[in-house]
Coordinates of C-alpha atoms in Angstrom, one line a residue:
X205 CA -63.2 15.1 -21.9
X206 CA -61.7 17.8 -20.4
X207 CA -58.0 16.8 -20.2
X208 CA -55.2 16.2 -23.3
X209 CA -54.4 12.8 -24.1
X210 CA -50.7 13.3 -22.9
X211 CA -52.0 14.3 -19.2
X212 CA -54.1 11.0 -19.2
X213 CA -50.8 9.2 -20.0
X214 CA -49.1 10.6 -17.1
X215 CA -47.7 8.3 -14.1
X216 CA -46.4 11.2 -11.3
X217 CA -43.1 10.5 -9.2
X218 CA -44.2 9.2 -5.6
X219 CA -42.3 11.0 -3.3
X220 CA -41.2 9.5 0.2
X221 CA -43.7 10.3 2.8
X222 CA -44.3 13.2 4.3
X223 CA -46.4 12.1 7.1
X224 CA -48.6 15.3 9.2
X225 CA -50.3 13.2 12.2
X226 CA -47.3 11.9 14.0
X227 CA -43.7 13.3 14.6
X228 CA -42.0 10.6 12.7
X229 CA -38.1 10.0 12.5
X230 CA -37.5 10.1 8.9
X231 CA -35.0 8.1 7.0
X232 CA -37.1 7.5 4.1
X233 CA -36.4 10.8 1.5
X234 CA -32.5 10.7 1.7
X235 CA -32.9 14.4 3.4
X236 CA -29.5 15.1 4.8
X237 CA -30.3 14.8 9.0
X238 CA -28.2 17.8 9.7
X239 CA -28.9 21.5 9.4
X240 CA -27.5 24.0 7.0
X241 CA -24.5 26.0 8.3
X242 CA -25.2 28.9 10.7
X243 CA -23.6 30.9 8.1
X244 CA -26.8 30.0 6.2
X245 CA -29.2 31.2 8.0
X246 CA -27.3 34.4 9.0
X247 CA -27.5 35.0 5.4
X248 CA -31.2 34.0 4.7
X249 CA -32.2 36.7 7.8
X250 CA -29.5 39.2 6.8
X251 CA -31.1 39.2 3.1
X252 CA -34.6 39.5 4.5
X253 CA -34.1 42.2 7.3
X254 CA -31.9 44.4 5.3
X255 CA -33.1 43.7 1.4
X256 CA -36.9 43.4 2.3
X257 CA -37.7 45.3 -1.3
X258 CA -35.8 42.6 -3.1
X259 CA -38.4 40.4 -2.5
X260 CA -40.6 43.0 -4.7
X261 CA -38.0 42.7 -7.2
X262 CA -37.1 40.1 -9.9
X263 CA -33.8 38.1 -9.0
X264 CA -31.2 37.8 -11.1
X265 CA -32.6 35.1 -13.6
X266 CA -28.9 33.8 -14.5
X267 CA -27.3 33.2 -10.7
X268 CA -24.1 35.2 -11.7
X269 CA -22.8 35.2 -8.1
X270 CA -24.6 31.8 -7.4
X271 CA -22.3 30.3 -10.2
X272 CA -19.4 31.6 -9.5
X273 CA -19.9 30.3 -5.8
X274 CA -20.4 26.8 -7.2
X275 CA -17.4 26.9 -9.1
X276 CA -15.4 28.1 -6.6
X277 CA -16.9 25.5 -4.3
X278 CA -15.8 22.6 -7.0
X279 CA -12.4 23.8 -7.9
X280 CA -11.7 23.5 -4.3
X281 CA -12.9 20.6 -3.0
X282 CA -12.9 18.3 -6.7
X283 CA -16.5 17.8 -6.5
X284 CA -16.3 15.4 -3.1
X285 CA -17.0 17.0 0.0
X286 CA -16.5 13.9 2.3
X287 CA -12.6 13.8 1.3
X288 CA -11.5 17.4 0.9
X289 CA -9.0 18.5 2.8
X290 CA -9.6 21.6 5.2
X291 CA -7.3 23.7 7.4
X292 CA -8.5 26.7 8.6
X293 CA -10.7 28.7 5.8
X294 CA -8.2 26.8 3.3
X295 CA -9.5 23.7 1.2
X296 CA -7.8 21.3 -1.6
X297 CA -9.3 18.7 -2.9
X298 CA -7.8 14.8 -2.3
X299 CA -5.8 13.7 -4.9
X300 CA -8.1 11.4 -6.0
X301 CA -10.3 14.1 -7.0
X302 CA -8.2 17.5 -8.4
X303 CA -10.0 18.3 -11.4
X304 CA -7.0 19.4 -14.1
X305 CA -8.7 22.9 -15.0
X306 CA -10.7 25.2 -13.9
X307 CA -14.1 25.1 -13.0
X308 CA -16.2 28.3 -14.5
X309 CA -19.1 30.0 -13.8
X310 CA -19.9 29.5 -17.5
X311 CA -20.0 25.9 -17.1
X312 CA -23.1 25.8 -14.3
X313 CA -26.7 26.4 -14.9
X314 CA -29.1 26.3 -11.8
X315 CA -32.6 25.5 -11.1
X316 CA -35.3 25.0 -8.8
X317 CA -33.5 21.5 -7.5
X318 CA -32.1 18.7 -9.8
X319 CA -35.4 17.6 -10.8
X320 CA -36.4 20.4 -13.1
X321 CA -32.7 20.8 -13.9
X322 CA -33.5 17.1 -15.0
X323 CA -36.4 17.7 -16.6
X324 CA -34.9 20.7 -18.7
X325 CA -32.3 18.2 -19.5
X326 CA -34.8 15.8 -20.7
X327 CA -36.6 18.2 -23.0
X328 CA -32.7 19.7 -24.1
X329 CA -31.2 16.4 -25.5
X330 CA -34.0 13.6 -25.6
X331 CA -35.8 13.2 -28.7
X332 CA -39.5 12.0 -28.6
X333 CA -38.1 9.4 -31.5
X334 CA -35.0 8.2 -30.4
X335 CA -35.0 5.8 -27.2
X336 CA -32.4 6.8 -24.3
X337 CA -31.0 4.1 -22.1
X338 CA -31.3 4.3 -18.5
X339 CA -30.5 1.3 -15.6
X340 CA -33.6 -0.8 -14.9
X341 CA -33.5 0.1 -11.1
X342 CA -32.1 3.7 -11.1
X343 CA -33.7 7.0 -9.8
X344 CA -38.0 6.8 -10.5
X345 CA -37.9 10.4 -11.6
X346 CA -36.2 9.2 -14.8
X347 CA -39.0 7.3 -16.5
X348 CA -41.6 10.5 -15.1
X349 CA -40.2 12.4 -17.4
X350 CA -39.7 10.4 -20.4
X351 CA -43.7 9.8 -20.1
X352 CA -44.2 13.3 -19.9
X353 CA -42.2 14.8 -22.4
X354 CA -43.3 11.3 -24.6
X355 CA -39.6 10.0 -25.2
X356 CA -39.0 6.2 -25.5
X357 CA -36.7 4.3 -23.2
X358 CA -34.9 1.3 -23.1
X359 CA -34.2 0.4 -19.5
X360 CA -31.3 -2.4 -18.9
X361 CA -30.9 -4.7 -15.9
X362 CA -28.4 -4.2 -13.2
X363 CA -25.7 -7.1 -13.1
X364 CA -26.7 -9.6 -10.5
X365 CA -24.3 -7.6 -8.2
X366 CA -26.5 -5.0 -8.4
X367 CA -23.7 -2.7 -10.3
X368 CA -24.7 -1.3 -13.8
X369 CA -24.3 -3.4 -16.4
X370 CA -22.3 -0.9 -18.8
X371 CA -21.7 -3.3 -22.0
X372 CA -25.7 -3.5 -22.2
X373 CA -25.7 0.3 -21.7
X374 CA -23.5 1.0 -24.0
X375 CA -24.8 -1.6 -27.0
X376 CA -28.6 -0.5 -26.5
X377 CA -27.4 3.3 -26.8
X378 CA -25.7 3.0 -30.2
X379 CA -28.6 0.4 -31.4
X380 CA -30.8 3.1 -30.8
X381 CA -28.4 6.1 -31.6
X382 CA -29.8 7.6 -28.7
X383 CA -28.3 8.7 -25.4
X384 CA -27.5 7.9 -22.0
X385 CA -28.6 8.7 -18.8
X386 CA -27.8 7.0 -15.1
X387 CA -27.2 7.9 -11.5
X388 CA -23.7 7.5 -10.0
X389 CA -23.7 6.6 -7.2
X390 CA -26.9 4.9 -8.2
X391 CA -30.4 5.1 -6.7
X392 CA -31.2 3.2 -4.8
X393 CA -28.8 0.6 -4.9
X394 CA -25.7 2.8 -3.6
X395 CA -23.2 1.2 -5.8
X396 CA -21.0 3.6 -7.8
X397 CA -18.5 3.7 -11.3
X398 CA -15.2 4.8 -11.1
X399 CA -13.9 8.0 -13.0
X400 CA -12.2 5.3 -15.1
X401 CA -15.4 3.2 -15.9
X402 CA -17.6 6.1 -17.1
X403 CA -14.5 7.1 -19.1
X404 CA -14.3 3.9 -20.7
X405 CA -17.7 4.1 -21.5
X406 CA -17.6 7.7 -22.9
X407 CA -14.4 6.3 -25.0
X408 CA -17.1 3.8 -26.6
X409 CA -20.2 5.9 -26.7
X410 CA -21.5 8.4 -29.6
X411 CA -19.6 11.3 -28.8
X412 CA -22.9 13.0 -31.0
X413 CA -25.5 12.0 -28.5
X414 CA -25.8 13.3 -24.7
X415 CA -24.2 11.4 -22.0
X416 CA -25.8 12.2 -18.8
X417 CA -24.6 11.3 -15.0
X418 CA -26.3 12.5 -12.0
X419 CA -24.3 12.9 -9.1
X420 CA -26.4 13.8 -6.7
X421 CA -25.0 11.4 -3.8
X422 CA -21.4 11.8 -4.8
X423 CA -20.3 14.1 -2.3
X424 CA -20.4 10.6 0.3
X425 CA -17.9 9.1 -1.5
X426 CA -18.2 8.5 -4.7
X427 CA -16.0 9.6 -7.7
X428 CA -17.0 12.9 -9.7
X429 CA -16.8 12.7 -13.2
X430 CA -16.4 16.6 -13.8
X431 CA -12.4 15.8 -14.6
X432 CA -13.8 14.1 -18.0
X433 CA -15.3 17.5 -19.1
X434 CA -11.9 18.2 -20.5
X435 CA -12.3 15.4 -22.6
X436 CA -15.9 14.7 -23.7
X437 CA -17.8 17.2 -25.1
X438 CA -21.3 15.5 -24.4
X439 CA -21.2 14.7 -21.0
X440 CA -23.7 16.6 -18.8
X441 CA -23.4 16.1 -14.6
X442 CA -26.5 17.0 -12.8
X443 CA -26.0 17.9 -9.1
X444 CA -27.7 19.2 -6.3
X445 CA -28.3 20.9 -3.0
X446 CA -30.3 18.5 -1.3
X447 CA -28.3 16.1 -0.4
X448 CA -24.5 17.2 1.0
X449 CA -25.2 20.0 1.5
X450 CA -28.5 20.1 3.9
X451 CA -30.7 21.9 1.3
X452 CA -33.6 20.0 0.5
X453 CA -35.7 22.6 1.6
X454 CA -34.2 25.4 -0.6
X455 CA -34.7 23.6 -3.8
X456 CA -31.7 23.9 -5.3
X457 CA -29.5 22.3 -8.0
X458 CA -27.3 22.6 -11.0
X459 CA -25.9 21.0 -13.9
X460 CA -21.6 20.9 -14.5
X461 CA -20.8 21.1 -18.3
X462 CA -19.6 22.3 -21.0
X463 CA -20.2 26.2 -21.8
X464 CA -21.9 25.5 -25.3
X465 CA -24.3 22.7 -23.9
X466 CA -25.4 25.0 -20.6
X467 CA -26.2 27.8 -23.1
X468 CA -28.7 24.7 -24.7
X469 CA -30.2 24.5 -21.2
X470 CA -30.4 27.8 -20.5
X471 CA -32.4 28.4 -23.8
X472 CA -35.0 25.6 -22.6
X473 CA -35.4 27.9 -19.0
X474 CA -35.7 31.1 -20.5
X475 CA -38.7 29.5 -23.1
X476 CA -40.4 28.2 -19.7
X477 CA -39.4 30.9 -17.1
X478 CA -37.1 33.3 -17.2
X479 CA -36.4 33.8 -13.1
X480 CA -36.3 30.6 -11.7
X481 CA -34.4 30.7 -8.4
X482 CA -35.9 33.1 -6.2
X483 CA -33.2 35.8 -4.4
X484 CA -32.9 34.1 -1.3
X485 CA -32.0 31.0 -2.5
X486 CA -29.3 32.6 -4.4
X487 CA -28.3 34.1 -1.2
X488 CA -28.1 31.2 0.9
X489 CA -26.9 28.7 -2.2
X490 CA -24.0 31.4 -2.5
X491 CA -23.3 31.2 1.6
X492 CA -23.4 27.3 1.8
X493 CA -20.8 27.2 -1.2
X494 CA -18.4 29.4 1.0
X495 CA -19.1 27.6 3.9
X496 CA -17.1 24.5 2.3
X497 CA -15.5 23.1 6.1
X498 CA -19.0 22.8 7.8
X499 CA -19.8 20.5 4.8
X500 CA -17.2 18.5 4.6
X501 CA -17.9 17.5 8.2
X502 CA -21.2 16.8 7.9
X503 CA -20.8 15.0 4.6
X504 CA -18.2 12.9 6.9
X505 CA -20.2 12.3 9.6
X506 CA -22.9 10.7 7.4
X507 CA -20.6 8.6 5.6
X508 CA -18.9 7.3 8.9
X509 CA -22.7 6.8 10.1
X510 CA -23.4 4.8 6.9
X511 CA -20.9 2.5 7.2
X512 CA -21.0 2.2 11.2
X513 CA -25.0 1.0 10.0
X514 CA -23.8 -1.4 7.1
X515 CA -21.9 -3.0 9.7
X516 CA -24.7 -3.5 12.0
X517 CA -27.3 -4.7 9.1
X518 CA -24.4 -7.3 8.0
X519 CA -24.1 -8.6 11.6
X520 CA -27.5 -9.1 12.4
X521 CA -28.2 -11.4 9.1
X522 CA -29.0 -8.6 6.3
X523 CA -28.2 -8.6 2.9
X524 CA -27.0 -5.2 2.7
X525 CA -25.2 -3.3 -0.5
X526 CA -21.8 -1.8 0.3
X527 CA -22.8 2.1 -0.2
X528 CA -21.3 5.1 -1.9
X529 CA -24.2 7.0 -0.7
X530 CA -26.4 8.6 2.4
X531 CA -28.8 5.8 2.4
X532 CA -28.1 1.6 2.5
X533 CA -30.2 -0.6 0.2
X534 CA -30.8 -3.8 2.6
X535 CA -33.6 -7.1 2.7
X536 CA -33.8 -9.3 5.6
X537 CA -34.7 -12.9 4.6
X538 CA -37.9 -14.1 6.7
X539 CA -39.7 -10.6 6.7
X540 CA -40.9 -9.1 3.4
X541 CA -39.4 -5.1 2.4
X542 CA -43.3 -3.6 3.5
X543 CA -43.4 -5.6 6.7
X544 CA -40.0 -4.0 7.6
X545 CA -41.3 -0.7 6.6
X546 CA -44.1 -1.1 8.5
X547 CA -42.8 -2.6 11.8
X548 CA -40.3 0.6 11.4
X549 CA -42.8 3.0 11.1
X550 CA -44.7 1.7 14.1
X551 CA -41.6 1.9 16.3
X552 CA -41.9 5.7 15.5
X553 CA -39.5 5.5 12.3
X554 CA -40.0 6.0 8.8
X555 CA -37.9 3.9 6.0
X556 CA -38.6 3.5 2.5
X557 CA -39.8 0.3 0.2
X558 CA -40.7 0.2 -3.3
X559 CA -43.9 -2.0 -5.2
X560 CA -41.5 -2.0 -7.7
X561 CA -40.9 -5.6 -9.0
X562 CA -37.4 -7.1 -8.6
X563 CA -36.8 -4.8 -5.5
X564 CA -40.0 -5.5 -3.2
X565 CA -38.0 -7.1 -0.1
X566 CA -35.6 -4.3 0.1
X567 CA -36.1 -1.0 2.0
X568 CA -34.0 2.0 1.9
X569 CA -32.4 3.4 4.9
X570 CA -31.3 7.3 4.6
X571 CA -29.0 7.8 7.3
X572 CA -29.6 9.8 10.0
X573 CA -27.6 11.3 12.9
X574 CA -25.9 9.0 15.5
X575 CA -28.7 9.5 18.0
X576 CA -31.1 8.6 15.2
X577 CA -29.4 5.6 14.3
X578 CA -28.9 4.2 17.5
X579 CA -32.9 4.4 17.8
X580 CA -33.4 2.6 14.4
X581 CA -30.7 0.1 15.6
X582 CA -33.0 -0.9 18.6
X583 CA -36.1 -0.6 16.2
X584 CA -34.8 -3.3 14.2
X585 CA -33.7 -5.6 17.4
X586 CA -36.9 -5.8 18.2
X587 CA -38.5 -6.4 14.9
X588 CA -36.1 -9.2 14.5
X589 CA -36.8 -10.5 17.2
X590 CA -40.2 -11.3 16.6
X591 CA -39.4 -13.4 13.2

């Protein structure tokens, strides 16, 4: 036998389809409908036309001026772009989400999007021995890397409200003196934890094992959790580009945290590769983060599609999850989640579903511009119809 017995273990992420034979609305990969700023792309062909040689070069494998553009970027807006406050080229943050120090660049690590960030995370602060806890229904990437870097896990249910059910969380992590690791807002439910709940929870959790929260939808309107860095010493966010700020396509993301424990990440990229983000994705990264009003807008404009769409699913007879998020989590009683999908998909639309057990009659809608929802909204009309 030709392969190792861990690559016969392995069970790969399925990624929302990408679909090459029709030209398919998609609301199926929570891709953000809108383009990057114009500022971006002035940037990406400025770089290329003027800098052609740099692409011959090595980039610089730490991000100094990407770093410091993502701190900037956080220290003005709080870490939520939907309610930051812009006049002019001026931006505070909402009170809600002032952070009570100062972001540095020190404190951010980047990498080829959250998921390798995540899996450097993984390999960082997971022990093969020691089980981490994780939400049973969370983001699928989670248990793809604790098969491939051969970690235990310990996966609890969501309350039947679909929110995370912290106690459990919380009990299993010091039963198995192991860490913690969930989505908030959470994928795919939508649902979020205050500042104050994850506090509560880093109050009663090791304060000697990792405590990790993704925020990769928070920017919609959830609550960031980078405030608590002044207090907890353990706590890792991961963030990312492709999501709030219309960068799926660059690859892009980065983790918030304290200097000593981005160092520990760092170490784990330089023993894989040394130059991870390539120079133009530096470039534009560093452009979007200055480009902070076109964001919040667009970040806005999602989130007042969202809930213009949760309204809609409510009053035509769907069980639909208030959202903190760019996508609603929704089941329609008399039609099963991969009939809707695929009654959507031949209306010229693309949703998601899941096999996975416990969540097989929901799909999940990523929300797309207001032309694209309006088509979706008459997709479903006549889908409901017929049942």
């Amino acid at each position: 036998m030709l392969t190792s017995n861990r690559m016969n273990k392995l069970h790969p992420y399925v990624p929302g389809e990408q679909p090459k034979d029709r030209d398919y609305i998609k609301l199926n990969a929570n891709e953000n409908p809108y383009p990057p700023s114009k500022k971006v792309k002035k940037a990406a062909v400025s770089f290329i036309k003027k800098n052609i040689e740099k692409l011959g070069l090595y980039p610089d494998p730490d991000s100094h001026e990407l770093h410091a553009a993502i701190a900037d970027m956080l220290n003005k807006t709080g870490g939520v772009l939907c309610r930051a406050k812009t006049t002019g080229n001026i931006t505070v943050p909402s009170e809600q989400d002032k952070i009570p120090f100062t972001v540095t660049p020190d404190m951010i690590y980047t990498g080829n999007g959250s998921d390798e960030v995540l899996s450097f995370v993984f390999y960082a602060f997971f022990d093969s021995g020691t089980k981490f806890v994780m939400p049973q229904y969370t983001y699928s990437f989670y248990p793809v890397y604790a098969g491939f870097y051969d970690i235990p896990m310990d996966t609890i249910a969501l309350n039947e409200d679909w929110s995370l059910n912290t106690k459990e969380m919380l009990d299993h992590a010091k039963a198995n003196n192991g860490g913690i690791i969930f989505a908030n807002p959470n994928a795919p439910t939508g649902l979020g934890l205050t500042r104050e709940q994850v506090r509560q929870m880093l109050l009663n959790a090791n304060p000697d094992r990792i405590f990790i929260v993704d925020e990769a939808y928070v920017d919609f309107g959830g609550e960031s959790c980078i405030p608590l860095l002044a207090e907890f010493k353990n706590l890792v966010i991961v963030r990312t580009f492709s999501k709030s700020l219309c960068g799926a396509g660059q690859r892009l993301g980065y983790i918030v945290a304290n200097p000593e424990l981005v160092n520990i990440v760092t170490t784990v990229k330089n023993s894989v590769n040394h130059f991870p983000l390539d120079a133009v994705a530096q470039v534009t990264g560093k452009t979007a983060c200055m480009d902070i009003p076109y964001y919040v807008e667009t970040s806005r404009k999602v989130a007042y599609e969202r809930d213009k769409f949760y309204n809609f699913l409510s009053e035509n007879g769907f069980y639909v999850i208030k959202s903190q998020t760019n996508f609603l989590f929704a089941r329609k009683d008399g039609i099963s989640g991969e009939d809707l999908y695929k009654k959507t998909k031949e209306q010229g639309i693309l949703i998601r579903h899941f096999n996975t057990p416990g969540i097989e009659d929901f799909v999940r809608i990523s929300i797309g511009t207001s032309e694209q929802m309006e088509k979706l909204k008459n997709a479903f009309k006549t889908i409901l119809k017929e049942i």
